[in-house]
Amino acid sequence: MMNQKMTEAFLDQINKEFYSEYLYLSMKAYFANLNLQGFVNWLDVQVQEEHAHAMGMFNYVIERGEKVVLSAIEKPENDWKCPLDVFRSILAHEQFVTSKINELAQVAQDTNDRAAMLFINWYIKEQVEEEANAGGVLAQLELIGDDKSALFALDKELGLRTFVAPVIG
Ligand code: MG
């Protein structure tokens, strides 16, 4: 059993995590059209991570004996000016998600749900990593500017990222 407010907050966050997956899938398509395969790989890892984030909460709501009710996923952006523009969007999006996770933690605190607080702590730590990852690539793109060979070198580096299924909770 879980407080109704807590359950609703989790369901809302599940939707946000699936939206994140959808947004990164849209960005993956953008880079695929540019034939920047390393960026495609980086976004593909991001897509899988967001799916894992959503499913972690999905499974948790069920584990607590509540019903998962899914809602419509918002249409993601699909048009960016350049790779730098994409990574500005990613960092802004992750900062938004961090604020949503903090709100979720606040609901857990307000409803005195200690178990949910412990569970949400994993997501709080994960958001630090998410912002650092996005901010790191963004900083590199800002240094690169119009240097195409540096962009291709970064593309090669981003191609090395691999997905490791997170152990959530
Ligand atoms: Mg996420």
Coordinates of N, CA and C and ligand atoms in Angstrom, one line a residue:
M1 N 0.8 -1.2 0.0 CA 0.0 0.0 0.0 C 0.9 1.3 0.0
M2 N 0.4 2.3 -0.7 CA 1.1 3.5 -0.7 C 0.0 4.6 -0.7
N3 N 0.4 5.7 -0.1 CA -0.5 6.9 -0.1 C -0.8 7.3 -1.5
Q4 N -2.1 7.7 -1.8 CA -2.5 8.0 -3.1 C -1.7 9.1 -3.8
K5 N -1.4 10.1 -3.0 CA -0.5 11.2 -3.5 C 0.8 10.7 -4.0
M6 N 1.4 9.8 -3.2 CA 2.7 9.2 -3.5 C 2.6 8.4 -4.8
T7 N 1.5 7.6 -4.9 CA 1.3 6.7 -6.1 C 1.2 7.6 -7.3
E8 N 0.4 8.7 -7.2 CA 0.2 9.6 -8.4 C 1.5 10.3 -8.8
A9 N 2.3 10.6 -7.8 CA 3.6 11.3 -8.1 C 4.5 10.3 -8.8
F10 N 4.5 9.0 -8.4 CA 5.3 8.0 -9.1 C 4.8 7.8 -10.5
L11 N 3.5 7.8 -10.7 CA 2.9 7.6 -12.1 C 3.3 8.8 -13.0
D12 N 3.3 9.9 -12.4 CA 3.7 11.1 -13.2 C 5.2 11.0 -13.6
Q13 N 6.0 10.6 -12.6 CA 7.4 10.5 -12.9 C 7.7 9.4 -13.9
I14 N 7.0 8.3 -13.9 CA 7.1 7.2 -14.9 C 6.9 7.8 -16.3
N15 N 5.9 8.6 -16.4 CA 5.6 9.3 -17.7 C 6.7 10.2 -18.1
K16 N 7.3 10.9 -17.2 CA 8.5 11.8 -17.5 C 9.7 11.0 -17.9
E17 N 9.9 9.8 -17.3 CA 11.0 9.0 -17.7 C 10.8 8.4 -19.1
F18 N 9.6 8.0 -19.4 CA 9.3 7.5 -20.8 C 9.4 8.6 -21.8
Y19 N 9.0 9.8 -21.4 CA 9.2 11.0 -22.3 C 10.6 11.2 -22.5
S20 N 11.5 11.1 -21.5 CA 12.9 11.2 -21.7 C 13.4 10.2 -22.7
E21 N 13.0 9.0 -22.6 CA 13.4 7.9 -23.5 C 13.0 8.4 -25.0
Y22 N 11.8 8.9 -25.1 CA 11.3 9.3 -26.4 C 12.0 10.5 -27.0
L23 N 12.4 11.4 -26.1 CA 13.2 12.6 -26.5 C 14.5 12.2 -27.0
Y24 N 15.2 11.3 -26.3 CA 16.5 10.8 -26.7 C 16.5 10.0 -27.9
L25 N 15.4 9.3 -28.1 CA 15.2 8.5 -29.4 C 15.1 9.5 -30.5
S26 N 14.4 10.6 -30.3 CA 14.2 11.7 -31.3 C 15.6 12.3 -31.7
M27 N 16.4 12.5 -30.6 CA 17.8 13.0 -30.8 C 18.7 12.0 -31.5
K28 N 18.5 10.8 -31.2 CA 19.2 9.7 -31.9 C 19.0 9.7 -33.4
A29 N 17.7 9.9 -33.8 CA 17.3 10.0 -35.2 C 18.0 11.2 -35.8
Y30 N 18.1 12.3 -35.1 CA 18.7 13.5 -35.6 C 20.2 13.3 -36.0
F31 N 20.9 12.6 -35.0 CA 22.3 12.3 -35.3 C 22.5 11.2 -36.3
A32 N 21.5 10.3 -36.4 CA 21.6 9.2 -37.5 C 21.5 9.9 -38.8
N33 N 20.7 10.9 -39.0 CA 20.6 11.6 -40.3 C 21.9 12.4 -40.6
L34 N 22.6 12.8 -39.6 CA 23.9 13.5 -39.8 C 25.0 12.5 -40.0
N35 N 24.7 11.2 -39.8 CA 25.7 10.1 -39.9 C 26.8 10.3 -38.9
L36 N 26.5 10.8 -37.7 CA 27.4 10.9 -36.6 C 27.2 9.7 -35.7
Q37 N 27.8 8.5 -36.0 CA 27.4 7.3 -35.4 C 27.8 7.2 -33.9
G38 N 28.8 7.9 -33.5 CA 29.2 8.0 -32.1 C 28.2 8.6 -31.2
F39 N 27.6 9.7 -31.7 CA 26.5 10.5 -31.0 C 25.3 9.6 -31.0
V40 N 25.1 8.8 -32.1 CA 23.9 7.9 -32.2 C 24.1 6.9 -31.0
N41 N 25.3 6.4 -30.9 CA 25.5 5.4 -29.8 C 25.3 6.0 -28.4
W42 N 25.8 7.2 -28.2 CA 25.7 7.9 -26.9 C 24.2 8.0 -26.6
L43 N 23.4 8.5 -27.6 CA 22.0 8.6 -27.3 C 21.3 7.3 -27.1
D44 N 21.8 6.3 -27.8 CA 21.2 4.9 -27.7 C 21.3 4.4 -26.2
V45 N 22.5 4.7 -25.6 CA 22.7 4.3 -24.2 C 21.8 5.1 -23.4
Q46 N 21.6 6.4 -23.7 CA 20.7 7.3 -23.0 C 19.2 6.8 -23.0
V47 N 18.8 6.3 -24.2 CA 17.5 5.8 -24.4 C 17.3 4.6 -23.5
Q48 N 18.2 3.7 -23.5 CA 18.1 2.5 -22.6 C 18.1 2.8 -21.1
E49 N 18.9 3.8 -20.8 CA 18.9 4.2 -19.3 C 17.6 4.8 -18.9
E50 N 17.0 5.6 -19.8 CA 15.7 6.2 -19.4 C 14.6 5.1 -19.3
H51 N 14.7 4.1 -20.2 CA 13.7 3.0 -20.2 C 13.9 2.3 -18.8
A52 N 15.1 2.1 -18.4 CA 15.4 1.4 -17.1 C 14.9 2.3 -15.9
H53 N 15.1 3.6 -16.0 CA 14.5 4.5 -15.0 C 13.0 4.3 -14.9
A54 N 12.3 4.4 -16.0 CA 10.9 4.2 -16.0 C 10.4 2.9 -15.4
M55 N 11.1 1.8 -15.9 CA 10.7 0.5 -15.4 C 11.0 0.3 -14.0
G56 N 12.1 0.9 -13.5 CA 12.4 0.8 -12.0 C 11.2 1.3 -11.2
M57 N 10.6 2.4 -11.6 CA 9.5 3.0 -10.8 C 8.2 2.2 -11.1
F58 N 8.1 1.7 -12.3 CA 6.9 0.9 -12.7 C 6.9 -0.3 -11.8
N59 N 8.0 -1.0 -11.7 CA 8.1 -2.2 -10.9 C 7.9 -1.9 -9.4
Y60 N 8.4 -0.7 -9.0 CA 8.3 -0.3 -7.6 C 6.8 -0.1 -7.2
V61 N 6.1 0.6 -8.0 CA 4.7 0.9 -7.7 C 3.9 -0.5 -7.6
I62 N 4.2 -1.4 -8.4 CA 3.6 -2.7 -8.4 C 4.0 -3.5 -7.1
E63 N 5.3 -3.4 -6.8 CA 5.8 -4.0 -5.6 C 5.1 -3.5 -4.3
R64 N 4.7 -2.2 -4.4 CA 4.0 -1.6 -3.2 C 2.5 -1.9 -3.2
G65 N 2.1 -2.7 -4.2 CA 0.7 -3.1 -4.2 C -0.3 -2.1 -4.9
E66 N 0.3 -1.2 -5.7 CA -0.5 -0.2 -6.3 C -0.6 -0.5 -7.8
K67 N -1.6 0.1 -8.5 CA -1.9 -0.1 -9.9 C -1.1 0.9 -10.7
V68 N -0.4 0.4 -11.8 CA 0.3 1.3 -12.7 C -0.7 1.7 -13.8
V69 N -1.0 3.0 -13.9 CA -1.9 3.5 -14.9 C -1.0 4.4 -15.8
L70 N -0.8 4.0 -17.0 CA 0.1 4.8 -17.9 C -0.7 5.9 -18.6
S71 N -0.1 7.0 -18.9 CA -0.7 8.1 -19.6 C 0.0 8.4 -20.9
A72 N -0.6 9.3 -21.7 CA 0.0 9.6 -23.0 C 1.4 10.2 -22.9
I73 N 2.3 9.9 -23.8 CA 3.6 10.5 -23.8 C 3.6 11.7 -24.7
E74 N 4.1 12.8 -24.2 CA 4.1 14.0 -25.0 C 5.0 13.8 -26.3
K75 N 4.7 14.6 -27.3 CA 5.5 14.5 -28.6 C 6.8 15.2 -28.3
P76 N 8.0 14.5 -28.6 CA 9.3 15.2 -28.4 C 9.6 16.2 -29.5
E77 N 10.6 17.1 -29.2 CA 11.1 18.0 -30.2 C 11.8 17.1 -31.3
N78 N 11.9 17.6 -32.5 CA 12.6 16.8 -33.5 C 13.5 17.7 -34.4
D79 N 13.7 18.9 -34.0 CA 14.5 19.8 -34.9 C 15.5 20.6 -34.0
W80 N 16.8 20.4 -34.4 CA 17.8 21.2 -33.7 C 18.7 21.8 -34.7
K81 N 19.4 22.9 -34.3 CA 20.3 23.6 -35.2 C 21.6 22.9 -35.5
C82 N 22.1 22.3 -34.4 CA 23.5 21.7 -34.5 C 23.7 20.8 -33.3
P83 N 24.7 20.0 -33.2 CA 25.0 19.1 -32.1 C 25.0 19.9 -30.7
L84 N 25.6 21.1 -30.8 CA 25.7 21.9 -29.5 C 24.2 22.2 -29.0
D85 N 23.4 22.6 -30.0 CA 22.0 22.9 -29.7 C 21.3 21.7 -29.0
V86 N 21.6 20.5 -29.5 CA 21.0 19.2 -28.9 C 21.5 19.1 -27.5
F87 N 22.8 19.3 -27.2 CA 23.3 19.1 -25.9 C 22.9 20.1 -24.9
R88 N 22.6 21.3 -25.4 CA 22.0 22.3 -24.5 C 20.6 21.9 -24.1
S89 N 19.8 21.3 -25.0 CA 18.5 20.7 -24.7 C 18.6 19.6 -23.7
I90 N 19.6 18.7 -23.9 CA 19.8 17.6 -23.0 C 20.0 18.1 -21.6
L91 N 21.0 19.0 -21.4 CA 21.3 19.5 -20.1 C 20.1 20.1 -19.4
A92 N 19.4 21.0 -20.2 CA 18.2 21.6 -19.7 C 17.1 20.6 -19.3
H93 N 17.0 19.6 -20.1 CA 16.0 18.5 -19.8 C 16.4 17.8 -18.5
E94 N 17.7 17.4 -18.4 CA 18.1 16.7 -17.2 C 17.9 17.6 -15.9
Q95 N 18.2 18.9 -16.0 CA 17.9 19.8 -14.9 C 16.5 19.8 -14.5
F96 N 15.6 19.7 -15.5 CA 14.2 19.7 -15.3 C 13.8 18.4 -14.6
V97 N 14.4 17.3 -15.0 CA 14.1 15.9 -14.4 C 14.6 16.0 -13.0
T98 N 15.7 16.6 -12.7 CA 16.2 16.7 -11.3 C 15.2 17.4 -10.5
S99 N 14.6 18.4 -11.0 CA 13.6 19.2 -10.2 C 12.4 18.3 -9.9
K100 N 12.0 17.5 -10.9 CA 10.9 16.6 -10.7 C 11.2 15.5 -9.7
I101 N 12.4 15.0 -9.7 CA 12.8 13.9 -8.8 C 12.8 14.5 -7.3
N102 N 13.2 15.8 -7.2 CA 13.2 16.5 -5.9 C 11.8 16.6 -5.4
E103 N 10.9 16.9 -6.3 CA 9.5 17.1 -6.0 C 8.9 15.7 -5.5
L104 N 9.3 14.6 -6.2 CA 8.9 13.3 -5.8 C 9.4 13.0 -4.4
A105 N 10.6 13.3 -4.1 CA 11.2 13.1 -2.8 C 10.5 13.9 -1.7
Q106 N 10.0 15.1 -2.1 CA 9.2 16.0 -1.2 C 7.9 15.3 -0.9
V107 N 7.3 14.7 -1.8 CA 6.0 14.0 -1.6 C 6.2 12.8 -0.6
A108 N 7.3 12.1 -0.8 CA 7.7 11.0 0.1 C 7.9 11.5 1.5
Q109 N 8.5 12.7 1.6 CA 8.7 13.3 2.9 C 7.4 13.7 3.6
D110 N 6.6 14.4 2.7 CA 5.3 14.9 3.2 C 4.3 13.8 3.7
T111 N 4.4 12.6 3.0 CA 3.5 11.5 3.3 C 4.2 10.5 4.3
N112 N 5.4 10.9 4.8 CA 6.2 10.1 5.7 C 6.4 8.7 5.3
D113 N 6.7 8.6 3.9 CA 7.0 7.2 3.4 C 8.5 7.0 3.3
R114 N 9.0 6.4 4.4 CA 10.4 6.2 4.5 C 11.0 5.2 3.4
A115 N 10.2 4.2 3.1 CA 10.6 3.2 2.1 C 10.7 3.9 0.7
A116 N 9.8 4.8 0.4 CA 9.8 5.5 -0.9 C 11.0 6.4 -0.9
M117 N 11.3 7.1 0.2 CA 12.4 8.0 0.3 C 13.7 7.3 0.0
L118 N 13.9 6.1 0.6 CA 15.1 5.3 0.3 C 15.2 4.9 -1.2
F119 N 14.1 4.6 -1.8 CA 14.0 4.2 -3.2 C 14.4 5.4 -4.1
I120 N 13.8 6.5 -3.7 CA 14.0 7.7 -4.6 C 15.5 8.3 -4.5
N121 N 16.1 8.0 -3.3 CA 17.5 8.4 -3.2 C 18.4 7.9 -4.3
W122 N 18.1 6.7 -4.9 CA 18.9 6.2 -6.0 C 18.8 7.2 -7.2
Y123 N 17.6 7.7 -7.4 CA 17.3 8.6 -8.5 C 18.0 9.9 -8.3
I124 N 18.0 10.4 -7.0 CA 18.6 11.6 -6.7 C 20.1 11.6 -7.1
K125 N 20.8 10.5 -6.7 CA 22.2 10.3 -7.0 C 22.4 10.2 -8.6
E126 N 21.5 9.4 -9.2 CA 21.6 9.2 -10.7 C 21.5 10.6 -11.4
Q127 N 20.7 11.5 -10.9 CA 20.6 12.8 -11.6 C 21.9 13.6 -11.6
V128 N 22.7 13.4 -10.5 CA 23.9 14.1 -10.5 C 24.8 13.6 -11.6
E129 N 24.8 12.3 -11.8 CA 25.6 11.7 -12.9 C 25.0 12.1 -14.3
E130 N 23.7 12.2 -14.4 CA 23.1 12.5 -15.7 C 23.4 14.0 -16.1
E131 N 23.4 14.9 -15.1 CA 23.7 16.3 -15.4 C 25.2 16.4 -15.7
A132 N 26.1 15.6 -15.0 CA 27.5 15.7 -15.3 C 27.8 15.1 -16.7
N133 N 27.2 14.0 -17.1 CA 27.4 13.5 -18.4 C 27.1 14.4 -19.5
A134 N 25.9 15.0 -19.4 CA 25.4 15.9 -20.4 C 26.2 17.2 -20.4
G135 N 26.5 17.7 -19.3 CA 27.3 18.9 -19.1 C 28.8 18.7 -19.7
G136 N 29.3 17.5 -19.5 CA 30.6 17.2 -20.0 C 30.7 17.3 -21.5
V137 N 29.8 16.6 -22.2 CA 29.7 16.6 -23.7 C 29.5 18.1 -24.1
L138 N 28.6 18.7 -23.5 CA 28.2 20.1 -23.8 C 29.5 21.0 -23.8
A139 N 30.3 20.9 -22.7 CA 31.5 21.7 -22.6 C 32.5 21.4 -23.7
Q140 N 32.6 20.1 -24.1 CA 33.5 19.7 -25.2 C 33.0 20.4 -26.5
L141 N 31.7 20.3 -26.7 CA 31.1 20.9 -28.0 C 31.3 22.4 -28.0
E142 N 31.3 23.1 -26.8 CA 31.5 24.5 -26.8 C 32.9 24.8 -27.2
L143 N 33.9 24.0 -26.7 CA 35.3 24.2 -27.1 C 35.5 23.9 -28.5
I144 N 34.9 22.9 -29.1 CA 35.1 22.5 -30.5 C 34.6 23.6 -31.5
G145 N 33.5 24.3 -31.2 CA 33.1 25.3 -32.1 C 32.8 24.8 -33.5
D146 N 33.5 25.4 -34.5 CA 33.3 25.0 -35.9 C 34.3 24.0 -36.4
D147 N 35.2 23.5 -35.5 CA 36.3 22.6 -35.8 C 35.7 21.2 -36.1
K148 N 35.6 20.9 -37.4 CA 35.0 19.6 -37.9 C 35.8 18.4 -37.5
S149 N 37.2 18.5 -37.5 CA 38.0 17.3 -37.2 C 37.8 17.0 -35.7
A150 N 37.7 18.1 -34.9 CA 37.5 17.9 -33.4 C 36.1 17.2 -33.2
L151 N 35.2 17.6 -34.0 CA 33.8 17.0 -33.8 C 33.9 15.5 -34.2
F152 N 34.6 15.2 -35.2 CA 34.7 13.8 -35.6 C 35.5 13.0 -34.5
A153 N 36.5 13.6 -33.9 CA 37.2 13.0 -32.8 C 36.3 12.7 -31.6
L154 N 35.4 13.7 -31.3 CA 34.5 13.5 -30.2 C 33.5 12.4 -30.5
D155 N 33.0 12.4 -31.8 CA 32.1 11.4 -32.3 C 32.7 10.0 -32.0
K156 N 34.0 9.8 -32.3 CA 34.6 8.5 -32.1 C 34.6 8.2 -30.6
E157 N 34.9 9.2 -29.8 CA 34.9 8.9 -28.3 C 33.5 8.5 -27.8
L158 N 32.5 9.2 -28.3 CA 31.1 8.9 -27.8 C 30.7 7.5 -28.3
G159 N 31.3 7.0 -29.3 CA 31.0 5.7 -29.8 C 31.4 4.6 -28.9
L160 N 32.3 4.9 -27.9 CA 32.8 3.9 -27.0 C 31.9 3.7 -25.8
R161 N 30.9 4.6 -25.6 CA 30.0 4.4 -24.4 C 29.2 3.1 -24.5
T162 N 29.1 2.4 -23.4 CA 28.3 1.2 -23.4 C 27.2 1.3 -22.3
F163 N 26.1 0.6 -22.5 CA 25.0 0.5 -21.6 C 25.3 -0.5 -20.5
V164 N 25.2 -0.1 -19.3 CA 25.3 -1.1 -18.2 C 23.9 -1.0 -17.4
A165 N 23.2 -2.1 -17.4 CA 21.9 -2.1 -16.8 C 22.0 -1.7 -15.3
P166 N 21.3 -0.6 -14.9 CA 21.4 -0.1 -13.5 C 20.7 -1.0 -12.5
V167 N 21.3 -1.1 -11.4 CA 20.6 -1.9 -10.3 C 19.9 -0.8 -9.4
I168 N 18.6 -0.6 -9.6 CA 17.9 0.5 -9.0 C 17.3 0.2 -7.6
G169 N 17.4 1.1 -6.7 CA 16.8 1.0 -5.4 C 17.8 0.6 -4.3
Ligands
MG1 MG 15.9 9.4 -16.1

